[in-house]
PDB file of C-alpha atoms in Angstrom:
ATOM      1  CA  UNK A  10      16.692 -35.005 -67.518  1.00 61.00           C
ATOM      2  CA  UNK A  11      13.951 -37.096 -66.487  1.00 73.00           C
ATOM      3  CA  UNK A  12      10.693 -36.257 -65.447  1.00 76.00           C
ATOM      4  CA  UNK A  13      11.421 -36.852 -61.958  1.00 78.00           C
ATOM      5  CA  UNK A  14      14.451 -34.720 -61.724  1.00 79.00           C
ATOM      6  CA  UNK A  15      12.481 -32.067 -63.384  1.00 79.00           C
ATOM      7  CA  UNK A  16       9.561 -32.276 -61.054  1.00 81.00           C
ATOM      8  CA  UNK A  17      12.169 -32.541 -58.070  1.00 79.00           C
ATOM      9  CA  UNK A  18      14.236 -29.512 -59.709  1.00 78.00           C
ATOM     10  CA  UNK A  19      10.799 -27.102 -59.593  1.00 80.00           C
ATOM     11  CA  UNK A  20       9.644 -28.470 -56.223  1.00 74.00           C
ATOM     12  CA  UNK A  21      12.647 -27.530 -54.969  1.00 73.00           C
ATOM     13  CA  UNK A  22      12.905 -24.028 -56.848  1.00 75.00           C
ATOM     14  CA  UNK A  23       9.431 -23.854 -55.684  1.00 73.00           C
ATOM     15  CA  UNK A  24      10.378 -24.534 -51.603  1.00 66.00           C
ATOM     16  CA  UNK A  25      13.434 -22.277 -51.946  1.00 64.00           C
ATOM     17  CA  UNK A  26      11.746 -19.038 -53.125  1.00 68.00           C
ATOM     18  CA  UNK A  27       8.723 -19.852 -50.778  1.00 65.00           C
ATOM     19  CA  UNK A  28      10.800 -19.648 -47.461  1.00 62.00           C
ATOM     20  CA  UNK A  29      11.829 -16.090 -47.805  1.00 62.00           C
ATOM     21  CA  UNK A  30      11.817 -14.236 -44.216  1.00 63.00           C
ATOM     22  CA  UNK A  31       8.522 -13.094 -42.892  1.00 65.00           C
ATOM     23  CA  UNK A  32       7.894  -9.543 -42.353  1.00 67.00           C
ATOM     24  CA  UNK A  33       6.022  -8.156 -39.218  1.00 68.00           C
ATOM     25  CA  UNK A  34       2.737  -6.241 -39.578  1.00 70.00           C
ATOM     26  CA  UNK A  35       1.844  -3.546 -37.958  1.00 68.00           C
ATOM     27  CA  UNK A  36      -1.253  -4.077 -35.543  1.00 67.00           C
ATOM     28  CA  UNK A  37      -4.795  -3.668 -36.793  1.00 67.00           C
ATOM     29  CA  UNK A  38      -5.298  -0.640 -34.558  1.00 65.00           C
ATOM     30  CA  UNK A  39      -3.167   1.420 -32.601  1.00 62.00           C
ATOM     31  CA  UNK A  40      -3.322   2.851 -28.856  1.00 63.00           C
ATOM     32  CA  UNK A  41      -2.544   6.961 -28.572  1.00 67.00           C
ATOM     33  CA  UNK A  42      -1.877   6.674 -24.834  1.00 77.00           C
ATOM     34  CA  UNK A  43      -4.442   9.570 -24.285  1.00 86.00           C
ATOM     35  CA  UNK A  44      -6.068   6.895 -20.980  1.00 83.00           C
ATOM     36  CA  UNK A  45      -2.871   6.959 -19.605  1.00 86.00           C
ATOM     37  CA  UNK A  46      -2.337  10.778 -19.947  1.00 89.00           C
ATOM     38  CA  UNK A  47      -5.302  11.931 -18.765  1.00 90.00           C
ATOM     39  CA  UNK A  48      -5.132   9.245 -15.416  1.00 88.00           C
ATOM     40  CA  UNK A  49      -2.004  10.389 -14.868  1.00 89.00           C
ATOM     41  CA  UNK A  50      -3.047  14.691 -15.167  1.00 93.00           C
ATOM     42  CA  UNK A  51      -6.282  13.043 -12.930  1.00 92.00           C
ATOM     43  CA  UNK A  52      -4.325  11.332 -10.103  1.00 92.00           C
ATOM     44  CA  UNK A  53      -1.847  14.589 -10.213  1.00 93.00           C
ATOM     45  CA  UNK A  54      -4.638  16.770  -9.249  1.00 95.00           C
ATOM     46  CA  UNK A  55      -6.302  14.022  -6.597  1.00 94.00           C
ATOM     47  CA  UNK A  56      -3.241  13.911  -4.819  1.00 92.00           C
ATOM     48  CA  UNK A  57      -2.653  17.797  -5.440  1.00 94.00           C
ATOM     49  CA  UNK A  58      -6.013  18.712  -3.349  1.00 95.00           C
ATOM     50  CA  UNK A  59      -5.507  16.175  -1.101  1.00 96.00           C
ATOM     51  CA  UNK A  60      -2.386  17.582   0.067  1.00 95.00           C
ATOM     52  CA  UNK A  61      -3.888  20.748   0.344  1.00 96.00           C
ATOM     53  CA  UNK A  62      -6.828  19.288   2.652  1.00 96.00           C
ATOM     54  CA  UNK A  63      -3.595  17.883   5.088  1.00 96.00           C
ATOM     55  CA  UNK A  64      -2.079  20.554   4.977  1.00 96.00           C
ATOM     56  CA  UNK A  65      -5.401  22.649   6.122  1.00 96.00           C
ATOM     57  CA  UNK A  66      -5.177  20.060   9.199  1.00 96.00           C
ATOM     58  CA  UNK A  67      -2.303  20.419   9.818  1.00 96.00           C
ATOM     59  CA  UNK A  68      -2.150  25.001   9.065  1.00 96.00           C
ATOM     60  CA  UNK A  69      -5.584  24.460  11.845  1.00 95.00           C
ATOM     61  CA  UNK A  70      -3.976  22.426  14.749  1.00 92.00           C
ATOM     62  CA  UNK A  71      -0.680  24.846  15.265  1.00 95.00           C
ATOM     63  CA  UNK A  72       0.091  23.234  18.801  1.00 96.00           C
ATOM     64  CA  UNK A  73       0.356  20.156  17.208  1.00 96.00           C
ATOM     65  CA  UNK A  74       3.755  19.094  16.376  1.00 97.00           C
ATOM     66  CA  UNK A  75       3.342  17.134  12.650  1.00 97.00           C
ATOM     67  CA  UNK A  76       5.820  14.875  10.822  1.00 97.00           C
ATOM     68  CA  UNK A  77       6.127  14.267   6.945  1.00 96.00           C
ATOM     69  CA  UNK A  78       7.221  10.761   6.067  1.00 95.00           C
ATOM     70  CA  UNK A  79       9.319   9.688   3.230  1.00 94.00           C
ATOM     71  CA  UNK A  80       6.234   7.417   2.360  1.00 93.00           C
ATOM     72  CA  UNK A  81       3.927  10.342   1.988  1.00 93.00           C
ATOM     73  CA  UNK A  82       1.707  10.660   5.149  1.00 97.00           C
ATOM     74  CA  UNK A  83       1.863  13.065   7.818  1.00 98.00           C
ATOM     75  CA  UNK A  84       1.411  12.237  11.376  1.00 98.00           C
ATOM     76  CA  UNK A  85       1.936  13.443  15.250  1.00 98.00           C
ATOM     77  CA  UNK A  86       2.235  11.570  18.684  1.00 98.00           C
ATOM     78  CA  UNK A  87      -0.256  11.650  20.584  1.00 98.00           C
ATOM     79  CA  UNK A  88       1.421   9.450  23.562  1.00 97.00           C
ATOM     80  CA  UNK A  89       4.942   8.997  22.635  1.00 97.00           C
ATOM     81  CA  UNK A  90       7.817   6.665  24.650  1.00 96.00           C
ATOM     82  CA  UNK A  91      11.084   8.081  24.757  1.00 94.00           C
ATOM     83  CA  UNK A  92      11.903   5.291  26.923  1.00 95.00           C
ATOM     84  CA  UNK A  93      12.078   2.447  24.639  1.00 94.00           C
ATOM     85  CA  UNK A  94      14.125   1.900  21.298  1.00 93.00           C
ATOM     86  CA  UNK A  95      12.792  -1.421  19.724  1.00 94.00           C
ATOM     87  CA  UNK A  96      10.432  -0.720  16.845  1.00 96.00           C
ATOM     88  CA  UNK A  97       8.485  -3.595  14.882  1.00 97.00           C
ATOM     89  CA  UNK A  98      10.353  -5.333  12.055  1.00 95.00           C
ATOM     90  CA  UNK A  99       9.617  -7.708   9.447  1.00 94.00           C
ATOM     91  CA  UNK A 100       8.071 -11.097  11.407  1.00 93.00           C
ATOM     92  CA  UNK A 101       7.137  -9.404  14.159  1.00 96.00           C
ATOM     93  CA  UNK A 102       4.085  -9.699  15.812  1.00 96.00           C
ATOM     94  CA  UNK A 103       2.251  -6.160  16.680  1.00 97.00           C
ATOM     95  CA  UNK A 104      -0.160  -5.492  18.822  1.00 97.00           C
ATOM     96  CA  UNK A 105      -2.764  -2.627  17.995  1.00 97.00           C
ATOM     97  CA  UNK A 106      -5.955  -0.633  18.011  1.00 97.00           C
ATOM     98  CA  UNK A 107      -7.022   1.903  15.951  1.00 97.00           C
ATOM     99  CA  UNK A 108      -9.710   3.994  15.156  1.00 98.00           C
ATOM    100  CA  UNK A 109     -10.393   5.141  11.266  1.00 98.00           C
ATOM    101  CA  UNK A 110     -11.812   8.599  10.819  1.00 98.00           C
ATOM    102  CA  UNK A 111     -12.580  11.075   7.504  1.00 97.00           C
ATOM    103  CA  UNK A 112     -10.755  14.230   7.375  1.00 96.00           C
ATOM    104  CA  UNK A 113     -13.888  16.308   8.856  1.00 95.00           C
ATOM    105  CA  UNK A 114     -13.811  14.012  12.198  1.00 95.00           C
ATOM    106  CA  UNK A 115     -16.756  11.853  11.604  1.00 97.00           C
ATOM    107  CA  UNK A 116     -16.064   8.533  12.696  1.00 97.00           C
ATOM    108  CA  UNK A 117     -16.210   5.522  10.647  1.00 97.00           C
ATOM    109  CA  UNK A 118     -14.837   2.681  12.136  1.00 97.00           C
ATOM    110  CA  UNK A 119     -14.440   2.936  16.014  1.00 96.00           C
ATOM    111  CA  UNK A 120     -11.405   1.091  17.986  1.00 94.00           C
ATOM    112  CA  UNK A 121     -14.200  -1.332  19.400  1.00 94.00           C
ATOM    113  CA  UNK A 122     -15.579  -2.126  15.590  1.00 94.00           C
ATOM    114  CA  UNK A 123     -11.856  -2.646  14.629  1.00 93.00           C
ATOM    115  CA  UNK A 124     -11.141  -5.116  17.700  1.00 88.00           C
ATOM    116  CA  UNK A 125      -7.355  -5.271  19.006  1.00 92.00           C
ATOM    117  CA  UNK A 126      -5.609  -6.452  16.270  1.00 95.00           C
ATOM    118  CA  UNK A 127      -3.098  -8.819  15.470  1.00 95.00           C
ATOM    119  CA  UNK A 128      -0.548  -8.085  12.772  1.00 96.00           C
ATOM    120  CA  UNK A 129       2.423 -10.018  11.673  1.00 95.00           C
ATOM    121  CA  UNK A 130       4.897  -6.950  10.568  1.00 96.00           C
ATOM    122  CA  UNK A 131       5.136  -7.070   6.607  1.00 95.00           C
ATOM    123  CA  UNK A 132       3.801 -10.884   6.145  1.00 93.00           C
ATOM    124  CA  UNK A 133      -0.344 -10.010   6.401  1.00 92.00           C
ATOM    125  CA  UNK A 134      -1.798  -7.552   3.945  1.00 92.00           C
ATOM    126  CA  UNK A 135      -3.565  -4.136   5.535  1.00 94.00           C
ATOM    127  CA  UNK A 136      -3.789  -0.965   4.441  1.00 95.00           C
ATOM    128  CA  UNK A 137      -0.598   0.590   3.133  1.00 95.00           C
ATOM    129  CA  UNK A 138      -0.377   3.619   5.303  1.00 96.00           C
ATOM    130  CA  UNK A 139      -0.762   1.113   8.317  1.00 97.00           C
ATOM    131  CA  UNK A 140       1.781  -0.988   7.231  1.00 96.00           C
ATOM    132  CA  UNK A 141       4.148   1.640   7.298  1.00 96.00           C
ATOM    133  CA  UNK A 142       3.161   3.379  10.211  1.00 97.00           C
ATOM    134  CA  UNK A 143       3.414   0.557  12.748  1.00 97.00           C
ATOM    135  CA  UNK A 144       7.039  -0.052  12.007  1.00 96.00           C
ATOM    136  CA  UNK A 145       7.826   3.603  12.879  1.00 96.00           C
ATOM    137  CA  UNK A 146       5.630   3.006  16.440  1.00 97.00           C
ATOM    138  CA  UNK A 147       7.306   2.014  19.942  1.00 97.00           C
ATOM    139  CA  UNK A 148       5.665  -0.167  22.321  1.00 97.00           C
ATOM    140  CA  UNK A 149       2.843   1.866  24.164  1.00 97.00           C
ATOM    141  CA  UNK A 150       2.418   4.887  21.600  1.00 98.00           C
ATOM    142  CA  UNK A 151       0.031   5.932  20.408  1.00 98.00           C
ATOM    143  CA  UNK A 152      -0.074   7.613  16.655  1.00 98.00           C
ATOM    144  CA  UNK A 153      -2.400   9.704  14.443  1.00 98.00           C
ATOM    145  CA  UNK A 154      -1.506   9.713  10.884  1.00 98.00           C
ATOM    146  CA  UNK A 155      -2.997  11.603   8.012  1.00 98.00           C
ATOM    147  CA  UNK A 156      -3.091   8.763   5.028  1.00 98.00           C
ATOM    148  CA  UNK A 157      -3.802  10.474   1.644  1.00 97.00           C
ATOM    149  CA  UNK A 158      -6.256   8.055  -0.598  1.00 96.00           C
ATOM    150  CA  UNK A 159      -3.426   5.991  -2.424  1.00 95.00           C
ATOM    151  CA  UNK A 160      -1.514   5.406   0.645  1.00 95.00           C
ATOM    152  CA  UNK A 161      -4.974   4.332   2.380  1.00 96.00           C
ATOM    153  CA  UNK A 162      -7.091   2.115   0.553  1.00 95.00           C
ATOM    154  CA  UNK A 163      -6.819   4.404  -2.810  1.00 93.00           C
ATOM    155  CA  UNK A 164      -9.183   4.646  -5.765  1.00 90.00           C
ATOM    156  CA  UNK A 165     -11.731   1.128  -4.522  1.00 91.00           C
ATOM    157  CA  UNK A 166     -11.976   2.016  -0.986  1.00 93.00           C
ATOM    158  CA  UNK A 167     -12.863  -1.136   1.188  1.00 94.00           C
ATOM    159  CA  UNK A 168     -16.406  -2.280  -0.023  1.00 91.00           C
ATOM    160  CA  UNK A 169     -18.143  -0.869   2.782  1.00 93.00           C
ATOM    161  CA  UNK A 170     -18.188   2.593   4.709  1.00 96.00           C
ATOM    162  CA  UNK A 171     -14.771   4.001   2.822  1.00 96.00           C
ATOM    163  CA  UNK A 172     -15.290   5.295  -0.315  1.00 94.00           C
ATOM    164  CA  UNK A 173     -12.901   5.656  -3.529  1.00 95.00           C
ATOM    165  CA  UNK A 174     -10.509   8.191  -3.274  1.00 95.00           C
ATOM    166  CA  UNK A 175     -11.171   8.717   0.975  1.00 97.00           C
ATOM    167  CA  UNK A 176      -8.068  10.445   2.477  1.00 97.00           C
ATOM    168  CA  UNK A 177      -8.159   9.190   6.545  1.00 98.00           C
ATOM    169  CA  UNK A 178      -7.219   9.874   9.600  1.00 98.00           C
ATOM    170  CA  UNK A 179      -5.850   6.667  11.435  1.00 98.00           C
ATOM    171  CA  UNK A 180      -5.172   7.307  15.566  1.00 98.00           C
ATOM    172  CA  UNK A 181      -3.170   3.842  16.440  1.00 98.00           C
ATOM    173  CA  UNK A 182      -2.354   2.299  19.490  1.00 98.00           C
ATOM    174  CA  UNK A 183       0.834   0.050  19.673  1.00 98.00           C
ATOM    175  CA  UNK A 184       0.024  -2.062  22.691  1.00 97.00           C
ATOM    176  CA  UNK A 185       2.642  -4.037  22.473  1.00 96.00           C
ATOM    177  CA  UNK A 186       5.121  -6.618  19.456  1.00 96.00           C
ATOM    178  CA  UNK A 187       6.893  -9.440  20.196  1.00 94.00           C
ATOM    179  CA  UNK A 188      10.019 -11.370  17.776  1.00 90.00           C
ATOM    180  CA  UNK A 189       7.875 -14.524  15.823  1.00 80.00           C
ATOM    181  CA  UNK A 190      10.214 -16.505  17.443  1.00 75.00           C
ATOM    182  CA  UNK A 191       9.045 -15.339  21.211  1.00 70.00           C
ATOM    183  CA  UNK A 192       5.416 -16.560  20.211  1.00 61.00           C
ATOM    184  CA  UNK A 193       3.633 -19.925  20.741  1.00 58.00           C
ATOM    185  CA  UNK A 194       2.877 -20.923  17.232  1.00 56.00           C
ATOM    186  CA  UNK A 195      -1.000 -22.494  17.428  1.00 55.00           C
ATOM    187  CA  UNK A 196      -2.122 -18.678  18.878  1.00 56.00           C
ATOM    188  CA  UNK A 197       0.712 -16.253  18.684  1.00 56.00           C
ATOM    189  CA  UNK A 198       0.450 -15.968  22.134  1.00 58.00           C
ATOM    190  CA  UNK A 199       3.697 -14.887  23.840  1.00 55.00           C
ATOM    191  CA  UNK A 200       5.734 -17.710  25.394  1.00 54.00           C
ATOM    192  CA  UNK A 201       6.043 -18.063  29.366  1.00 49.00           C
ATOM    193  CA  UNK A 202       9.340 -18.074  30.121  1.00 45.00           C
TER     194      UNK A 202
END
């Protein structure tokens, strides 16, 4: 054998032994989960006394007739319409006003602060609760729902005059929705016809 066939021969033997499979290591440090546990006993028992401050409203206000939704707010009419069926859907256009109170009455944002509002149903983001609510609203209602913190604007609040973790009280006017396709596009105005 010649010297290149041996040094070709070990090379070889060398690159064959080298390319065994690589194991996996195990990470440097390890997470218990014990954040996650203890947010998730935390949020248990937020949610816990905030059902219990609801249901207060609701145990202190026995003439009023309230409803639980499947979303996980509570609310009554305050003008309801029997006459009408239609109810916002998704590309709608909703008309509203609302008022945004804390659950021991004090007012924080007033329907004039708030302006009428202009919502496109499920393609504009506002608060959860609100986004639900509307689309169980007929023209001309008007609504006042009891939004736990997570289904309002939860654990930030909105940068301003609601805190983290601020259950509210939402009264909501439905003045009026028309289809996307009824509306001029440059205003969302509706169309004369």
């Amino acid at each position: 054998m010649n010297n290149i066939s041996k040094i070709s021969l070990i090379l070889f033997t060398i690159l064959l032994i080298s390319c065994k499979q690589q194991q996996a290591r195990m990470p440097i440090s390890r997470s218990s989960g014990t954040f996650m546990k203890e947010s998730v006993i935390r949020n248990k028992k937020l949610v816990a006394g905030e059902e219990l401050r609801i249901d207060s409203i609701i145990k202190s206000n026995p003439s009023i007739k309230y409803f639980a939704s499947n979303k996980g707010y509570w609310y009554h009419y305050d003008i309801r319409n029997e006459r009408d069926t239609l109810r916002p859907r998704k590309g709608d256009i909703a008309y509203f006003d609302y008022e945004i109170k804390d659950f021991k009455g004090n007012v924080i944002y007033s329907d004039v602060e708030l302006r009428p509002q202009v919502y496109a149903v499920d393609k504009q983001n506002i608060m959860m609760g609100l986004r639900h609510g509307i689309k169980l609203m007929r023209k001309n209602e008007k609504v006042t729902f009891l939004f736990p913190s997570h289904i309002a604007y939860g654990y930030h609040g909105d940068d301003k005059s609601i805190g983290p973790n601020e259950p509210l009280i939402c009264t909501v006017t439905l003045n009026d929705f028309k289809p996307e396709n009824k509306l001029n596009p440059v205003n969302n105005t509706p169309k004369n016809e």
